[in-house]
Tab-separated table of C-alpha atoms in Angstrom:
chain	number	residue	atom	x	y	z
A	1	MET	CA	-19.500	-3.700	-3.573
A	2	ASP	CA	-18.420	-3.837	-7.284
A	3	THR	CA	-18.239	-0.043	-7.413
A	4	VAL	CA	-16.290	0.133	-4.152
A	5	ALA	CA	-13.823	-2.530	-5.437
A	6	LEU	CA	-13.388	-0.538	-8.651
A	7	VAL	CA	-12.765	2.755	-6.833
A	8	VAL	CA	-10.291	1.091	-4.404
A	9	THR	CA	-8.408	-0.622	-7.224
A	10	ILE	CA	-8.104	2.575	-9.228
A	11	GLY	CA	-7.001	4.418	-6.089
A	12	VAL	CA	-4.292	1.821	-5.443
A	13	ALA	CA	-3.240	2.012	-9.130
A	14	LEU	CA	-2.815	5.775	-8.819
A	15	PHE	CA	-0.856	5.353	-5.582
A	16	PHE	CA	1.414	2.915	-7.464
A	17	THR	CA	1.926	5.643	-10.067
A	18	TYR	CA	2.880	8.078	-7.309
A	19	THR	CA	5.448	5.608	-5.860
A	20	ASN	CA	6.684	5.026	-9.413
A	21	GLY	CA	7.207	8.818	-9.741
A	22	PHE	CA	9.296	9.277	-6.588
A	23	HIS	CA	11.080	5.963	-7.143
A	24	ASP	CA	12.048	6.754	-10.724
A	25	SER	CA	12.463	10.558	-10.613
A	26	ALA	CA	16.159	9.782	-10.151
A	27	ASN	CA	16.268	8.159	-13.577
A	28	ALA	CA	15.555	11.442	-15.347
A	29	ILE	CA	17.555	13.865	-13.270
A	30	ALA	CA	20.283	12.215	-11.158
A	31	THR	CA	22.976	12.875	-13.766
A	32	SER	CA	21.950	16.522	-14.210
A	33	VAL	CA	21.987	17.122	-10.448
A	34	SER	CA	25.271	15.282	-9.867
A	35	THR	CA	27.012	17.380	-12.563
A	36	ARG	CA	25.417	20.539	-11.113
A	37	ALA	CA	23.726	21.272	-14.449
A	38	LEU	CA	20.492	21.763	-12.494
A	39	THR	CA	19.629	22.317	-8.859
A	40	PRO	CA	17.654	19.430	-7.285
A	41	ARG	CA	14.394	21.346	-7.005
A	42	ALA	CA	14.641	22.821	-10.520
A	43	ALA	CA	15.434	19.400	-11.910
A	44	LEU	CA	12.475	17.822	-10.091
A	45	ALA	CA	10.073	20.550	-11.239
A	46	MET	CA	11.244	20.194	-14.832
A	47	ALA	CA	10.981	16.389	-14.647
A	48	ALA	CA	7.436	16.637	-13.238
A	49	VAL	CA	6.275	18.862	-16.086
A	50	MET	CA	7.866	16.709	-18.770
A	51	ASN	CA	6.479	13.537	-17.207
A	52	LEU	CA	3.025	15.121	-17.460
A	53	ALA	CA	3.562	15.947	-21.142
A	54	GLY	CA	5.063	12.499	-21.946
A	55	ALA	CA	1.989	10.736	-20.619
A	56	PHE	CA	-0.147	12.117	-23.494
A	57	MET	CA	2.231	11.149	-26.324
A	58	GLY	CA	0.969	7.654	-27.091
A	59	SER	CA	-0.912	4.597	-25.925
A	60	GLY	CA	1.011	1.588	-27.389
A	61	VAL	CA	2.620	0.649	-24.069
A	62	ALA	CA	-0.764	0.926	-22.220
A	63	LYS	CA	-2.252	-1.455	-24.809
A	64	THR	CA	0.508	-3.975	-24.228
A	65	VAL	CA	-0.009	-3.857	-20.464
A	66	SER	CA	-3.813	-4.135	-20.575
A	67	GLU	CA	-4.110	-6.741	-23.335
A	68	GLY	CA	-0.764	-8.433	-23.934
A	69	LEU	CA	0.445	-9.941	-20.633
A	70	ILE	CA	-2.450	-11.662	-18.836
A	71	GLN	CA	-5.992	-12.599	-19.822
A	72	THR	CA	-8.364	-9.917	-18.587
A	73	PRO	CA	-9.847	-11.552	-15.452
A	74	GLU	CA	-13.537	-11.264	-14.684
A	75	GLY	CA	-15.769	-10.297	-11.787
A	76	SER	CA	-14.759	-9.723	-8.205
A	77	THR	CA	-11.935	-12.264	-8.519
A	78	GLY	CA	-10.583	-10.267	-11.412
A	79	MET	CA	-10.607	-7.054	-9.408
A	80	GLY	CA	-8.911	-8.928	-6.509
A	81	ILE	CA	-6.149	-10.029	-8.981
A	82	LEU	CA	-5.516	-6.464	-10.124
A	83	PHE	CA	-5.539	-5.166	-6.521
A	84	ALA	CA	-3.022	-7.858	-5.464
A	85	ALA	CA	-0.805	-7.162	-8.517
A	86	LEU	CA	-0.606	-3.527	-7.510
A	87	VAL	CA	0.083	-4.292	-3.866
A	88	GLY	CA	2.962	-6.574	-4.933
A	89	ALA	CA	4.453	-3.798	-7.036
A	90	ILE	CA	4.010	-1.107	-4.403
A	91	VAL	CA	5.574	-3.172	-1.586
A	92	TRP	CA	8.619	-3.964	-3.775
A	93	ASN	CA	8.925	-0.313	-4.811
A	94	LEU	CA	8.942	0.780	-1.179
A	95	ILE	CA	11.466	-1.858	-0.151
A	96	THR	CA	13.942	-0.972	-2.902
A	97	TRP	CA	13.407	2.746	-2.365
A	98	TYR	CA	14.238	2.321	1.349
A	99	PHE	CA	17.519	0.583	0.461
A	100	GLY	CA	18.359	3.078	-2.275
A	101	LEU	CA	18.293	0.429	-5.033
A	102	PRO	CA	17.239	1.692	-8.439
A	103	SER	CA	15.134	-1.352	-9.260
A	104	SER	CA	12.473	-1.246	-11.938
A	105	SER	CA	8.951	-0.137	-11.038
A	106	SER	CA	7.863	-1.499	-14.397
A	107	HIS	CA	9.095	-4.991	-13.667
A	108	ALA	CA	7.681	-4.836	-10.170
A	109	LEU	CA	4.304	-4.185	-11.811
A	110	PHE	CA	4.714	-6.966	-14.407
A	111	GLY	CA	5.895	-9.406	-11.737
A	112	GLY	CA	2.880	-8.439	-9.629
A	113	MET	CA	0.504	-9.032	-12.564
A	114	VAL	CA	1.924	-12.478	-13.306
A	115	GLY	CA	2.035	-13.569	-9.629
A	116	ALA	CA	-1.534	-12.425	-8.919
A	117	ALA	CA	-2.788	-13.969	-12.192
A	118	LEU	CA	-1.184	-17.346	-11.372
A	119	ALA	CA	-2.554	-17.251	-7.790
A	120	GLY	CA	-6.036	-16.332	-9.075
A	121	GLY	CA	-6.132	-18.981	-11.797
A	122	THR	CA	-6.051	-16.487	-14.688
A	123	ALA	CA	-4.134	-17.271	-17.902
A	124	VAL	CA	-0.750	-15.650	-18.345
A	125	TYR	CA	0.239	-14.922	-21.953
A	126	TRP	CA	3.767	-16.259	-21.671
A	127	ASP	CA	4.615	-15.315	-25.259
A	128	GLY	CA	3.673	-11.712	-24.503
A	129	VAL	CA	5.658	-11.776	-21.231
A	130	LEU	CA	8.689	-13.137	-23.078
A	131	ASP	CA	8.476	-10.803	-26.092
A	132	LYS	CA	7.386	-7.567	-24.388
A	133	VAL	CA	9.018	-7.916	-20.886
A	134	VAL	CA	11.748	-10.550	-20.553
A	135	ILE	CA	13.630	-10.016	-23.853
A	136	PRO	CA	13.556	-6.185	-23.553
A	137	MET	CA	14.697	-6.621	-19.915
A	138	PHE	CA	17.911	-8.245	-21.179
A	139	VAL	CA	18.307	-6.336	-24.483
A	140	SER	CA	17.675	-2.748	-23.302
A	141	PRO	CA	20.527	-2.629	-20.726
A	142	LEU	CA	22.923	-4.108	-23.279
A	143	VAL	CA	21.828	-1.525	-25.857
A	144	GLY	CA	22.154	1.176	-23.186
A	145	LEU	CA	25.649	0.042	-22.208
A	146	LEU	CA	26.916	-0.111	-25.829
A	147	ALA	CA	25.132	3.038	-27.016
A	148	GLY	CA	26.340	5.008	-24.001
A	149	TYR	CA	29.885	3.937	-24.707
A	150	LEU	CA	29.608	4.812	-28.406
A	151	VAL	CA	27.887	8.211	-27.853
A	152	MET	CA	30.509	9.225	-25.293
A	153	THR	CA	33.347	8.069	-27.562
A	154	ALA	CA	31.897	10.188	-30.390
A	155	ILE	CA	31.550	13.237	-28.121
A	156	MET	CA	35.175	12.820	-26.932
A	157	TRP	CA	36.376	12.644	-30.532
A	158	MET	CA	34.262	15.593	-31.772
A	159	PHE	CA	35.361	17.866	-28.904
A	160	ARG	CA	38.953	16.616	-28.670
A	161	ARG	CA	40.363	20.061	-29.545
A	162	ALA	CA	37.781	22.113	-27.600
A	163	ASN	CA	38.627	24.155	-24.517
A	164	PRO	CA	37.656	21.790	-21.634
A	165	HIS	CA	36.088	24.546	-19.488
A	166	LYS	CA	34.015	25.979	-22.344
A	167	ALA	CA	32.956	22.501	-23.412
A	168	LYS	CA	31.814	21.573	-19.892
A	169	ARG	CA	29.845	24.806	-19.603
A	170	GLY	CA	28.149	24.111	-22.929
A	171	PHE	CA	27.317	20.550	-21.932
A	172	ARG	CA	25.819	21.746	-18.653
A	173	ILE	CA	23.305	23.817	-20.673
A	174	ALA	CA	22.795	20.899	-23.098
A	175	GLN	CA	22.045	18.635	-20.142
A	176	THR	CA	18.877	20.562	-19.343
A	177	VAL	CA	17.572	19.449	-22.779
A	178	SER	CA	18.770	15.857	-22.440
A	179	ALA	CA	17.283	15.582	-18.922
A	180	ALA	CA	14.014	16.946	-20.235
A	181	GLY	CA	14.104	14.269	-22.959
A	182	MET	CA	14.627	11.607	-20.299
A	183	ALA	CA	11.677	12.889	-18.242
A	184	LEU	CA	9.489	13.005	-21.372
A	185	GLY	CA	10.405	9.389	-22.157
A	186	HIS	CA	9.721	8.398	-18.563
A	187	GLY	CA	6.245	9.887	-18.737
A	188	LEU	CA	5.649	8.237	-22.109
A	189	GLN	CA	6.627	4.841	-20.720
A	190	ASP	CA	5.612	4.759	-17.058
A	191	ALA	CA	2.329	6.683	-16.992
A	192	GLN	CA	1.019	4.395	-19.733
A	193	LYS	CA	1.709	1.281	-17.641
A	194	THR	CA	-0.773	2.461	-14.971
A	195	MET	CA	-3.217	3.566	-17.663
A	196	GLY	CA	-3.204	-0.067	-18.883
A	197	ILE	CA	-4.038	-1.333	-15.353
A	198	VAL	CA	-6.857	1.208	-14.866
A	199	VAL	CA	-8.313	0.278	-18.280
A	200	MET	CA	-8.328	-3.417	-17.236
A	201	ALA	CA	-10.174	-2.461	-14.020
A	202	LEU	CA	-12.791	-0.535	-16.021
A	203	VAL	CA	-13.265	-3.508	-18.406
A	204	ILE	CA	-13.665	-5.939	-15.438
A	205	ALA	CA	-16.321	-3.597	-13.978
A	206	ASP	CA	-18.146	-3.345	-17.354
A	207	VAL	CA	-17.590	0.393	-17.458
A	208	GLU	CA	-15.458	0.116	-20.665
A	209	ASP	CA	-15.404	-2.511	-23.413
A	210	TYR	CA	-12.306	-4.509	-24.382
A	211	GLY	CA	-10.305	-2.507	-26.954
A	212	ASP	CA	-11.943	0.863	-26.222
A	213	PRO	CA	-9.621	3.935	-26.329
A	214	ILE	CA	-8.183	5.099	-23.036
A	215	PRO	CA	-10.549	7.659	-21.391
A	216	VAL	CA	-9.077	11.144	-21.129
A	217	TRP	CA	-9.646	11.242	-17.330
A	218	VAL	CA	-7.533	8.131	-16.945
A	219	LYS	CA	-4.665	9.750	-18.880
A	220	ILE	CA	-4.928	12.939	-16.786
A	221	ALA	CA	-5.144	11.136	-13.451
A	222	CYS	CA	-2.137	8.848	-14.149
A	223	ALA	CA	-0.060	11.739	-15.579
A	224	VAL	CA	-0.793	13.992	-12.616
A	225	MET	CA	0.029	11.257	-10.037
A	226	LEU	CA	3.310	10.389	-11.782
A	227	SER	CA	4.256	14.072	-11.869
A	228	ALA	CA	3.350	14.562	-8.191
A	229	GLY	CA	5.411	11.533	-7.225
A	230	THR	CA	8.327	12.804	-9.356
A	231	TYR	CA	8.240	16.196	-7.610
A	232	ALA	CA	8.235	14.457	-4.246
A	233	GLY	CA	11.641	13.148	-5.304
A	234	GLY	CA	13.586	9.997	-4.634
A	235	TRP	CA	16.751	11.262	-2.991
A	236	ARG	CA	18.106	7.848	-1.857
A	237	ILE	CA	18.092	6.447	-5.374
A	238	MET	CA	19.356	9.694	-6.817
A	239	ARG	CA	22.513	9.366	-4.718
A	240	THR	CA	23.088	5.822	-6.062
A	241	LEU	CA	22.683	6.765	-9.679
A	242	GLY	CA	24.369	10.164	-9.573
A	243	ARG	CA	27.423	9.405	-7.413
A	244	LYS	CA	27.887	5.808	-6.418
A	245	ILE	CA	28.252	4.222	-9.876
A	246	ILE	CA	30.699	6.810	-11.207
A	247	GLU	CA	31.389	10.502	-10.725
A	248	LEU	CA	30.026	12.074	-13.910
A	249	ASP	CA	30.970	15.316	-15.625
A	250	PRO	CA	28.564	17.307	-17.864
A	251	PRO	CA	29.567	15.703	-21.223
A	252	GLN	CA	29.134	12.241	-19.699
A	253	GLY	CA	25.787	13.201	-18.161
A	254	PHE	CA	24.569	14.512	-21.519
A	255	ALA	CA	25.701	11.320	-23.259
A	256	ALA	CA	23.982	9.089	-20.735
A	257	GLU	CA	20.686	11.005	-20.820
A	258	THR	CA	20.597	11.326	-24.600
A	259	THR	CA	21.204	7.564	-24.968
A	260	GLY	CA	18.498	6.706	-22.384
A	261	ALA	CA	15.884	9.058	-23.892
A	262	THR	CA	16.473	7.751	-27.461
A	263	ILE	CA	16.055	4.103	-26.354
A	264	MET	CA	12.841	4.857	-24.428
A	265	PHE	CA	11.259	6.699	-27.357
A	266	GLY	CA	12.279	3.977	-29.783
A	267	SER	CA	10.881	1.150	-27.672
A	268	ALA	CA	7.575	2.952	-26.994
A	269	PHE	CA	6.833	4.140	-30.555
A	270	VAL	CA	8.408	1.309	-32.615
A	271	PHE	CA	7.992	-1.807	-30.456
A	272	HIS	CA	5.264	-0.776	-27.971
A	273	ALA	CA	7.531	-2.478	-25.440
A	274	PRO	CA	7.241	-1.324	-21.823
A	275	ILE	CA	10.919	-1.180	-20.958
A	276	SER	CA	12.429	-0.070	-17.653
A	277	THR	CA	13.686	3.500	-17.574
A	278	THR	CA	15.854	2.446	-14.605
A	279	HIS	CA	17.600	-0.281	-16.585
A	280	VAL	CA	18.236	1.991	-19.532
A	281	ILE	CA	19.727	4.985	-17.739
A	282	THR	CA	21.773	2.885	-15.318
A	283	SER	CA	23.366	0.875	-18.122
A	284	ALA	CA	23.942	4.007	-20.169
A	285	ILE	CA	25.766	5.583	-17.194
A	286	MET	CA	27.946	2.445	-16.931
A	287	GLY	CA	28.688	2.550	-20.719
A	288	VAL	CA	29.575	6.256	-20.598
A	289	GLY	CA	31.718	5.732	-17.506
A	290	ALA	CA	33.670	2.874	-19.150
A	291	THR	CA	35.097	5.366	-21.744
A	292	LYS	CA	37.210	6.898	-18.973
A	293	ARG	CA	38.631	3.521	-18.146
A	294	VAL	CA	36.787	0.323	-17.378
A	295	ASN	CA	37.712	0.340	-13.670
A	296	ALA	CA	36.385	3.915	-13.289
A	297	VAL	CA	32.932	2.370	-12.959
A	298	ARG	CA	32.256	0.983	-9.466
A	299	TRP	CA	31.254	-2.438	-10.722
A	300	GLY	CA	30.507	-3.645	-7.190
A	301	VAL	CA	27.639	-1.137	-6.933
A	302	ALA	CA	26.641	-2.007	-10.497
A	303	LYS	CA	26.521	-5.678	-9.603
A	304	ASN	CA	24.163	-5.049	-6.654
A	305	ILE	CA	21.862	-3.003	-8.915
A	306	VAL	CA	21.816	-5.732	-11.603
A	307	MET	CA	21.014	-8.377	-8.951
A	308	GLY	CA	18.113	-6.159	-7.852
A	309	TRP	CA	16.844	-6.199	-11.431
A	310	PHE	CA	16.822	-9.990	-11.642
A	311	ILE	CA	14.978	-10.539	-8.326
A	312	THR	CA	12.406	-7.762	-8.895
A	313	MET	CA	9.898	-9.726	-10.988
A	314	PRO	CA	9.869	-12.934	-8.904
A	315	ALA	CA	9.868	-10.975	-5.623
A	316	ALA	CA	6.930	-8.750	-6.685
A	317	ALA	CA	5.181	-11.886	-8.048
A	318	ALA	CA	5.492	-13.593	-4.656
A	319	VAL	CA	4.198	-10.579	-2.721
A	320	ALA	CA	1.289	-10.268	-5.193
A	321	ALA	CA	0.368	-13.989	-4.904
A	322	LEU	CA	0.415	-13.672	-1.110
A	323	SER	CA	-1.727	-10.511	-1.335
A	324	PHE	CA	-4.257	-12.293	-3.536
A	325	TRP	CA	-4.608	-15.164	-1.088
A	326	VAL	CA	-5.238	-12.650	1.733
A	327	VAL	CA	-7.799	-10.800	-0.401
A	328	ARG	CA	-9.556	-14.047	-1.294
A	329	LEU	CA	-9.720	-15.075	2.364
A	330	ALA	CA	-11.052	-11.672	3.458
A	331	PHE	CA	-13.400	-10.610	0.641
A	332	LEU	CA	-13.969	-13.220	-2.076
């Protein structure tokens, strides 16, 4: 039964990674597709490859997820908690994907972990949740908004005397690089989050010891599933990010992607903080768009997106808690 529970939990974790891929593929490539720098299929293929590469670039975020948010639960109850946390995250991912809302898969996972842990009587490290999740949740969009505005302002000043048609053509080419950077950062951040969950499952099942390095097969499995999900594509969310917030041109797309990628690499390598790629790129797009004029950004759409951010953690926590009670009734 323990082995079956472990296999099922890892399977659900990998399915979460797949939903994370198609839910968040828009983050990396929506701006490139909307400015016609890349065709949708080419953009998705490039994003899938870079996601795969990014997954192998570090393990700081995975360590935060597996050791810094909740106490590692034990036994069959512990496996039930992890299973319920993943169900909460997956259900919220599918709901927001259906409605085309670019909510955060990361915060759905963290909300699921906290909700399931509370329902299962496992300690939550509130300091860790505050430092590594809540504060970055507020800070990263503000940094994205300001940095996007400043980067775009700098580009406008540097290219103020350039031929507009030549400049746009050049930025279309440059966008293939900035979109690749976004996808690399997405792999670095989001594949590691699932690695952290799988490592917790292995520790609960006594297959791994607490603090052991992440097994190579875990890295490969999480990276491949994230890439497969990315290639499957999240067209609904792509439309929201690429068109509904603001109509972007290639220089703006380049500025937004460069800003987003830089913030993701910085947070992963410097702070080991698992930030939301969705929050960062969405806020960067808003900051870039505001350089046109403040009312060029469709703030009504932006408001709906931000509301989705705030309800993601509690909503996923509630679904996860409910899932745990069902699991406990049925199996524990």
